[in-house]
PDB file of C-alpha atoms in Angstrom:
ATOM      1  CA  UNK A   6     -34.742 -36.967 -10.025  1.00  0.00           C
ATOM      2  CA  UNK A   7     -35.932 -37.797  -6.941  1.00  0.00           C
ATOM      3  CA  UNK A   8     -33.371 -35.954  -4.743  1.00  0.00           C
ATOM      4  CA  UNK A   9     -32.962 -37.449  -1.112  1.00  0.00           C
ATOM      5  CA  UNK A  10     -35.463 -40.228  -0.284  1.00  0.00           C
ATOM      6  CA  UNK A  11     -36.022 -41.076   3.536  1.00  0.00           C
ATOM      7  CA  UNK A  12     -37.662 -43.885   4.858  1.00  0.00           C
ATOM      8  CA  UNK A  13     -39.897 -44.553   6.837  1.00  0.00           C
ATOM      9  CA  UNK A  14     -41.844 -41.540   7.364  1.00  0.00           C
ATOM     10  CA  UNK A  15     -43.376 -42.304  10.089  1.00  0.00           C
ATOM     11  CA  UNK A  16     -42.105 -43.983  13.204  1.00  0.00           C
ATOM     12  CA  UNK A  17     -43.598 -45.313  16.782  1.00  0.00           C
ATOM     13  CA  UNK A  18     -40.947 -47.351  18.804  1.00  0.00           C
ATOM     14  CA  UNK A  19     -41.111 -48.585  22.750  1.00  0.00           C
ATOM     15  CA  UNK A  20     -37.948 -48.065  24.898  1.00  0.00           C
ATOM     16  CA  UNK A  21     -35.273 -49.855  24.220  1.00  0.00           C
ATOM     17  CA  UNK A  22     -36.041 -51.148  20.983  1.00  0.00           C
ATOM     18  CA  UNK A  23     -33.586 -50.577  17.841  1.00  0.00           C
ATOM     19  CA  UNK A  24     -34.184 -48.929  14.206  1.00  0.00           C
ATOM     20  CA  UNK A  25     -32.424 -47.986  10.967  1.00  0.00           C
ATOM     21  CA  UNK A  26     -33.928 -44.635   9.305  1.00  0.00           C
ATOM     22  CA  UNK A  27     -32.722 -45.464   5.902  1.00  0.00           C
ATOM     23  CA  UNK A  28     -31.319 -42.416   3.900  1.00  0.00           C
ATOM     24  CA  UNK A  29     -30.839 -42.283  -0.186  1.00  0.00           C
ATOM     25  CA  UNK A  30     -29.162 -39.700  -2.838  1.00  0.00           C
ATOM     26  CA  UNK A  31     -29.775 -39.900  -6.753  1.00  0.00           C
ATOM     27  CA  UNK A  32     -27.354 -36.465  -7.276  1.00  0.00           C
ATOM     28  CA  UNK A  33     -24.141 -38.283  -6.893  1.00  0.00           C
ATOM     29  CA  UNK A  34     -22.663 -35.974  -4.072  1.00  0.00           C
ATOM     30  CA  UNK A  35     -20.224 -36.761  -1.228  1.00  0.00           C
ATOM     31  CA  UNK A  36     -21.285 -35.038   1.678  1.00  0.00           C
ATOM     32  CA  UNK A  37     -24.221 -36.468   3.764  1.00  0.00           C
ATOM     33  CA  UNK A  38     -25.600 -35.459   6.564  1.00  0.00           C
ATOM     34  CA  UNK A  39     -28.784 -36.652   9.736  1.00  0.00           C
ATOM     35  CA  UNK A  40     -29.650 -34.305  11.791  1.00  0.00           C
ATOM     36  CA  UNK A  41     -33.102 -34.153  14.114  1.00  0.00           C
ATOM     37  CA  UNK A  42     -35.433 -31.151  14.937  1.00  0.00           C
ATOM     38  CA  UNK A  43     -36.420 -30.906  18.209  1.00  0.00           C
ATOM     39  CA  UNK A  44     -39.601 -28.023  18.475  1.00  0.00           C
ATOM     40  CA  UNK A  45     -38.374 -24.622  19.295  1.00  0.00           C
ATOM     41  CA  UNK A  46     -34.695 -25.716  18.180  1.00  0.00           C
ATOM     42  CA  UNK A  47     -33.463 -25.363  14.990  1.00  0.00           C
ATOM     43  CA  UNK A  48     -31.694 -28.516  13.320  1.00  0.00           C
ATOM     44  CA  UNK A  49     -28.643 -30.527  15.364  1.00  0.00           C
ATOM     45  CA  UNK A  50     -26.116 -32.329  13.376  1.00  0.00           C
ATOM     46  CA  UNK A  51     -26.200 -36.144  14.640  1.00  0.00           C
ATOM     47  CA  UNK A  52     -23.299 -37.383  12.152  1.00  0.00           C
ATOM     48  CA  UNK A  53     -22.008 -36.581   8.465  1.00  0.00           C
ATOM     49  CA  UNK A  54     -20.373 -38.136   6.102  1.00  0.00           C
ATOM     50  CA  UNK A  55     -17.735 -35.850   3.731  1.00  0.00           C
ATOM     51  CA  UNK A  56     -17.433 -39.133   1.595  1.00  0.00           C
ATOM     52  CA  UNK A  57     -18.003 -42.468   0.836  1.00  0.00           C
ATOM     53  CA  UNK A  58     -16.591 -44.759   3.567  1.00  0.00           C
ATOM     54  CA  UNK A  59     -16.006 -41.444   6.365  1.00  0.00           C
ATOM     55  CA  UNK A  60     -18.182 -40.701   9.525  1.00  0.00           C
ATOM     56  CA  UNK A  61     -17.837 -38.464  11.834  1.00  0.00           C
ATOM     57  CA  UNK A  62     -19.564 -36.908  15.175  1.00  0.00           C
ATOM     58  CA  UNK A  63     -21.745 -33.826  15.267  1.00  0.00           C
ATOM     59  CA  UNK A  64     -23.409 -31.657  17.638  1.00  0.00           C
ATOM     60  CA  UNK A  65     -25.524 -34.810  19.352  1.00  0.00           C
ATOM     61  CA  UNK A  66     -24.152 -38.258  18.215  1.00  0.00           C
ATOM     62  CA  UNK A  67     -24.430 -40.179  21.695  1.00  0.00           C
ATOM     63  CA  UNK A  68     -26.988 -42.910  20.842  1.00  0.00           C
ATOM     64  CA  UNK A  69     -26.767 -43.195  17.218  1.00  0.00           C
ATOM     65  CA  UNK A  70     -24.491 -44.920  14.908  1.00  0.00           C
ATOM     66  CA  UNK A  71     -24.418 -44.186  11.226  1.00  0.00           C
ATOM     67  CA  UNK A  72     -22.771 -46.265   8.359  1.00  0.00           C
ATOM     68  CA  UNK A  73     -22.375 -44.645   4.871  1.00  0.00           C
ATOM     69  CA  UNK A  74     -23.173 -47.715   2.818  1.00  0.00           C
ATOM     70  CA  UNK A  75     -21.814 -46.298  -0.201  1.00  0.00           C
ATOM     71  CA  UNK A  76     -21.519 -43.112  -2.256  1.00  0.00           C
ATOM     72  CA  UNK A  77     -25.622 -42.907  -2.457  1.00  0.00           C
ATOM     73  CA  UNK A  78     -27.114 -44.660   1.017  1.00  0.00           C
ATOM     74  CA  UNK A  79     -25.965 -43.027   4.068  1.00  0.00           C
ATOM     75  CA  UNK A  80     -28.505 -44.832   7.285  1.00  0.00           C
ATOM     76  CA  UNK A  81     -28.480 -44.109  10.844  1.00  0.00           C
ATOM     77  CA  UNK A  82     -29.195 -46.449  13.486  1.00  0.00           C
ATOM     78  CA  UNK A  83     -31.134 -46.120  16.854  1.00  0.00           C
ATOM     79  CA  UNK A  84     -29.615 -49.101  19.137  1.00  0.00           C
ATOM     80  CA  UNK A  85     -31.677 -48.909  22.228  1.00  0.00           C
ATOM     81  CA  UNK A  86     -34.109 -45.561  22.060  1.00  0.00           C
ATOM     82  CA  UNK A  87     -34.901 -43.606  24.265  1.00  0.00           C
ATOM     83  CA  UNK A  88     -37.796 -40.958  24.852  1.00  0.00           C
ATOM     84  CA  UNK A  89     -35.056 -38.200  24.583  1.00  0.00           C
ATOM     85  CA  UNK A  90     -35.173 -39.114  20.586  1.00  0.00           C
ATOM     86  CA  UNK A  91     -38.600 -38.575  20.389  1.00  0.00           C
ATOM     87  CA  UNK A  92     -38.347 -35.900  17.714  1.00  0.00           C
ATOM     88  CA  UNK A  93     -37.871 -35.434  13.374  1.00  0.00           C
ATOM     89  CA  UNK A  94     -34.641 -36.596  11.659  1.00  0.00           C
ATOM     90  CA  UNK A  95     -34.209 -34.614   8.563  1.00  0.00           C
ATOM     91  CA  UNK A  96     -31.286 -36.366   6.183  1.00  0.00           C
ATOM     92  CA  UNK A  97     -29.630 -33.976   3.590  1.00  0.00           C
ATOM     93  CA  UNK A  98     -26.663 -34.019   0.914  1.00  0.00           C
ATOM     94  CA  UNK A  99     -24.254 -31.463  -0.794  1.00  0.00           C
ATOM     95  CA  UNK A 100     -22.530 -31.496  -3.890  1.00  0.00           C
ATOM     96  CA  UNK A 101     -18.637 -31.025  -2.508  1.00  0.00           C
ATOM     97  CA  UNK A 102     -16.574 -33.178  -0.223  1.00  0.00           C
ATOM     98  CA  UNK A 103     -16.348 -30.037   2.388  1.00  0.00           C
ATOM     99  CA  UNK A 104     -20.423 -29.775   2.428  1.00  0.00           C
ATOM    100  CA  UNK A 105     -20.571 -26.682   4.547  1.00  0.00           C
ATOM    101  CA  UNK A 106     -18.943 -24.479   1.533  1.00  0.00           C
ATOM    102  CA  UNK A 107     -22.314 -25.391  -0.434  1.00  0.00           C
ATOM    103  CA  UNK A 108     -26.027 -25.535   0.081  1.00  0.00           C
ATOM    104  CA  UNK A 109     -27.521 -28.734   1.315  1.00  0.00           C
ATOM    105  CA  UNK A 110     -30.488 -30.800  -0.048  1.00  0.00           C
ATOM    106  CA  UNK A 111     -32.961 -31.796   1.969  1.00  0.00           C
ATOM    107  CA  UNK A 112     -35.213 -35.769   2.124  1.00  0.00           C
ATOM    108  CA  UNK A 113     -38.764 -34.945   3.558  1.00  0.00           C
ATOM    109  CA  UNK A 114     -37.566 -35.982   7.068  1.00  0.00           C
ATOM    110  CA  UNK A 115     -38.910 -38.796   9.245  1.00  0.00           C
ATOM    111  CA  UNK A 116     -40.873 -38.291  12.279  1.00  0.00           C
ATOM    112  CA  UNK A 117     -40.300 -40.626  15.129  1.00  0.00           C
ATOM    113  CA  UNK A 118     -41.489 -40.925  18.739  1.00  0.00           C
ATOM    114  CA  UNK A 119     -40.152 -43.639  21.499  1.00  0.00           C
ATOM    115  CA  UNK A 120     -42.706 -44.523  24.266  1.00  0.00           C
TER     116      UNK A 120
ATOM    117  CA  UNK B   7     -25.374 -23.023  22.567  1.00  0.00           C
ATOM    118  CA  UNK B   8     -26.422 -22.530  19.311  1.00  0.00           C
ATOM    119  CA  UNK B   9     -24.263 -20.487  16.870  1.00  0.00           C
ATOM    120  CA  UNK B  10     -26.702 -18.977  15.067  1.00  0.00           C
ATOM    121  CA  UNK B  11     -30.058 -16.732  16.326  1.00  0.00           C
ATOM    122  CA  UNK B  12     -32.936 -15.299  14.626  1.00  0.00           C
ATOM    123  CA  UNK B  13     -35.207 -12.776  15.430  1.00  0.00           C
ATOM    124  CA  UNK B  14     -37.980 -12.350  15.461  1.00  0.00           C
ATOM    125  CA  UNK B  15     -38.622 -15.728  16.610  1.00  0.00           C
ATOM    126  CA  UNK B  16     -42.272 -15.365  15.428  1.00  0.00           C
ATOM    127  CA  UNK B  17     -43.851 -12.346  12.732  1.00  0.00           C
ATOM    128  CA  UNK B  18     -47.140 -12.098  11.272  1.00  0.00           C
ATOM    129  CA  UNK B  19     -47.336  -9.880   8.212  1.00  0.00           C
ATOM    130  CA  UNK B  20     -49.937  -8.927   5.520  1.00  0.00           C
ATOM    131  CA  UNK B  21     -49.502  -9.864   2.144  1.00  0.00           C
ATOM    132  CA  UNK B  22     -47.256  -7.246  -0.293  1.00  0.00           C
ATOM    133  CA  UNK B  23     -45.660  -6.204   3.182  1.00  0.00           C
ATOM    134  CA  UNK B  24     -42.061  -6.308   3.794  1.00  0.00           C
ATOM    135  CA  UNK B  25     -40.846  -9.446   5.914  1.00  0.00           C
ATOM    136  CA  UNK B  26     -37.060  -8.721   7.798  1.00  0.00           C
ATOM    137  CA  UNK B  27     -35.427 -11.573   9.706  1.00  0.00           C
ATOM    138  CA  UNK B  28     -32.089 -11.281  11.073  1.00  0.00           C
ATOM    139  CA  UNK B  29     -29.876 -13.382  12.519  1.00  0.00           C
ATOM    140  CA  UNK B  30     -26.748 -13.410  14.735  1.00  0.00           C
ATOM    141  CA  UNK B  31     -23.741 -15.649  14.974  1.00  0.00           C
ATOM    142  CA  UNK B  32     -20.943 -15.673  17.092  1.00  0.00           C
ATOM    143  CA  UNK B  33     -17.701 -17.280  15.640  1.00  0.00           C
ATOM    144  CA  UNK B  34     -15.788 -16.893  12.384  1.00  0.00           C
ATOM    145  CA  UNK B  35     -17.485 -18.183   9.009  1.00  0.00           C
ATOM    146  CA  UNK B  36     -16.896 -19.172   5.581  1.00  0.00           C
ATOM    147  CA  UNK B  37     -20.032 -18.787   4.650  1.00  0.00           C
ATOM    148  CA  UNK B  38     -23.550 -18.160   6.166  1.00  0.00           C
ATOM    149  CA  UNK B  39     -26.974 -20.097   3.840  1.00  0.00           C
ATOM    150  CA  UNK B  40     -30.699 -19.454   4.505  1.00  0.00           C
ATOM    151  CA  UNK B  41     -33.733 -22.167   4.256  1.00  0.00           C
ATOM    152  CA  UNK B  42     -37.274 -22.180   4.232  1.00  0.00           C
ATOM    153  CA  UNK B  43     -39.204 -25.128   6.040  1.00  0.00           C
ATOM    154  CA  UNK B  44     -42.814 -25.284   5.258  1.00  0.00           C
ATOM    155  CA  UNK B  45     -44.897 -27.269   8.039  1.00  0.00           C
ATOM    156  CA  UNK B  46     -43.959 -31.092   8.235  1.00  0.00           C
ATOM    157  CA  UNK B  47     -41.587 -30.449   5.298  1.00  0.00           C
ATOM    158  CA  UNK B  48     -37.947 -30.794   4.971  1.00  0.00           C
ATOM    159  CA  UNK B  49     -35.655 -27.496   4.393  1.00  0.00           C
ATOM    160  CA  UNK B  50     -34.965 -26.078   0.771  1.00  0.00           C
ATOM    161  CA  UNK B  51     -32.076 -23.985   0.438  1.00  0.00           C
ATOM    162  CA  UNK B  52     -32.724 -19.638  -0.508  1.00  0.00           C
ATOM    163  CA  UNK B  53     -29.840 -18.314  -0.675  1.00  0.00           C
ATOM    164  CA  UNK B  54     -25.973 -18.815   0.052  1.00  0.00           C
ATOM    165  CA  UNK B  55     -23.565 -15.677   0.509  1.00  0.00           C
ATOM    166  CA  UNK B  56     -19.994 -16.038   1.194  1.00  0.00           C
ATOM    167  CA  UNK B  57     -18.149 -14.463   4.256  1.00  0.00           C
ATOM    168  CA  UNK B  58     -16.243 -11.414   1.551  1.00  0.00           C
ATOM    169  CA  UNK B  59     -19.818 -10.854   0.053  1.00  0.00           C
ATOM    170  CA  UNK B  60     -21.940  -7.969   2.205  1.00  0.00           C
ATOM    171  CA  UNK B  61     -25.042  -8.665  -0.018  1.00  0.00           C
ATOM    172  CA  UNK B  62     -26.646 -10.909  -1.917  1.00  0.00           C
ATOM    173  CA  UNK B  63     -29.978 -11.090  -3.955  1.00  0.00           C
ATOM    174  CA  UNK B  64     -32.153 -13.761  -5.441  1.00  0.00           C
ATOM    175  CA  UNK B  65     -35.688 -12.451  -6.911  1.00  0.00           C
ATOM    176  CA  UNK B  66     -37.599 -11.404  -4.062  1.00  0.00           C
ATOM    177  CA  UNK B  67     -35.039 -12.199  -1.052  1.00  0.00           C
ATOM    178  CA  UNK B  68     -32.064  -9.991  -0.443  1.00  0.00           C
ATOM    179  CA  UNK B  69     -29.509 -10.892   1.951  1.00  0.00           C
ATOM    180  CA  UNK B  70     -26.887  -8.811   4.002  1.00  0.00           C
ATOM    181  CA  UNK B  71     -24.258  -9.848   6.058  1.00  0.00           C
ATOM    182  CA  UNK B  72     -22.174  -8.360   7.807  1.00  0.00           C
ATOM    183  CA  UNK B  73     -19.178  -9.822   9.832  1.00  0.00           C
ATOM    184  CA  UNK B  74     -17.979  -7.260  11.901  1.00  0.00           C
ATOM    185  CA  UNK B  75     -21.529  -7.693  13.957  1.00  0.00           C
ATOM    186  CA  UNK B  76     -21.467 -11.023  12.869  1.00  0.00           C
ATOM    187  CA  UNK B  77     -25.187 -10.753  11.958  1.00  0.00           C
ATOM    188  CA  UNK B  78     -26.942 -11.176   8.433  1.00  0.00           C
ATOM    189  CA  UNK B  79     -30.608  -9.947   7.298  1.00  0.00           C
ATOM    190  CA  UNK B  80     -33.362 -11.621   5.221  1.00  0.00           C
ATOM    191  CA  UNK B  81     -35.780  -9.831   3.675  1.00  0.00           C
ATOM    192  CA  UNK B  82     -39.075 -10.570   1.821  1.00  0.00           C
ATOM    193  CA  UNK B  83     -40.020  -7.880  -0.484  1.00  0.00           C
ATOM    194  CA  UNK B  84     -43.579  -8.167  -1.558  1.00  0.00           C
ATOM    195  CA  UNK B  85     -45.319 -10.664   0.405  1.00  0.00           C
ATOM    196  CA  UNK B  86     -46.989 -13.132  -0.675  1.00  0.00           C
ATOM    197  CA  UNK B  87     -49.512 -15.911   1.829  1.00  0.00           C
ATOM    198  CA  UNK B  88     -47.184 -18.859   0.060  1.00  0.00           C
ATOM    199  CA  UNK B  89     -44.580 -17.153   2.143  1.00  0.00           C
ATOM    200  CA  UNK B  90     -45.857 -18.329   5.179  1.00  0.00           C
ATOM    201  CA  UNK B  91     -42.888 -20.768   6.390  1.00  0.00           C
ATOM    202  CA  UNK B  92     -39.905 -21.175   9.089  1.00  0.00           C
ATOM    203  CA  UNK B  93     -36.493 -19.427   7.719  1.00  0.00           C
ATOM    204  CA  UNK B  94     -33.539 -20.407   9.759  1.00  0.00           C
ATOM    205  CA  UNK B  95     -29.801 -19.149   8.929  1.00  0.00           C
ATOM    206  CA  UNK B  96     -26.993 -21.985   9.102  1.00  0.00           C
ATOM    207  CA  UNK B  97     -24.056 -21.171   9.276  1.00  0.00           C
ATOM    208  CA  UNK B  98     -20.763 -22.695   7.756  1.00  0.00           C
ATOM    209  CA  UNK B  99     -18.136 -22.435  10.845  1.00  0.00           C
ATOM    210  CA  UNK B 100     -13.899 -21.086   9.053  1.00  0.00           C
ATOM    211  CA  UNK B 101     -12.407 -24.639   8.766  1.00  0.00           C
ATOM    212  CA  UNK B 102     -14.749 -27.412   9.604  1.00  0.00           C
ATOM    213  CA  UNK B 103     -17.585 -29.222   7.585  1.00  0.00           C
ATOM    214  CA  UNK B 104     -20.283 -28.592   9.710  1.00  0.00           C
ATOM    215  CA  UNK B 105     -23.426 -25.958   9.171  1.00  0.00           C
ATOM    216  CA  UNK B 106     -24.776 -25.081  12.742  1.00  0.00           C
ATOM    217  CA  UNK B 107     -28.597 -23.718  12.108  1.00  0.00           C
ATOM    218  CA  UNK B 108     -30.356 -21.040  14.209  1.00  0.00           C
ATOM    219  CA  UNK B 109     -33.349 -21.318  15.688  1.00  0.00           C
ATOM    220  CA  UNK B 110     -35.968 -20.094  12.889  1.00  0.00           C
ATOM    221  CA  UNK B 111     -38.790 -17.266  12.891  1.00  0.00           C
ATOM    222  CA  UNK B 112     -41.769 -18.144  12.254  1.00  0.00           C
ATOM    223  CA  UNK B 113     -43.464 -16.250   9.381  1.00  0.00           C
ATOM    224  CA  UNK B 114     -46.982 -15.941   8.587  1.00  0.00           C
ATOM    225  CA  UNK B 115     -48.055 -13.687   5.817  1.00  0.00           C
ATOM    226  CA  UNK B 116     -51.773 -13.174   6.434  1.00  0.00           C
ATOM    227  CA  UNK B 117     -53.818 -13.026   2.819  1.00  0.00           C
TER     228      UNK B 117
END
């Protein structure tokens, strides 16, 4: 099992460009999450999906959109990138629909720089 | 503001010593989890303690939870150089699907 995979690993964007970060899990998990991690700070939740077809906002959703394409895949889209979105982005998944009740499995991250 | 805050922010010890990290939080929780992050990598789950538990062990790890003080501690015994990493506590807020992470403790273990 690959676990949680993310693409790309690195990306540089210019201000105003758009891009989609891809995440897939092969553990048949119900819940999936997108976090961002900035220097000196913990992870902050952007969006999450408790099950296929549902998505909810986290702490810092502004400037992002998500799609739960199917049970395996959860993508994060930046429509018009801003320098404040420079960060490392992590995708995670969890077994149950109430994902916070169980451990989460993380992908390796995408390092995004917006110039 | 962050729900969980770790203390200390950074810790340096010699191999063989014990490392203790603390986490404080603000609101009622369903459970508290500890994760480890090696430099440049994703987070790895270490241990989960539920709100009705007071102590939990896993190998060289010991976690305690005091809900009256809204605090938890992670003890790593007989530390190794390979334990060098950042450690984060994360709280599952009561009645939500959200896991809120603290700012982390950077542990450096010298051989």
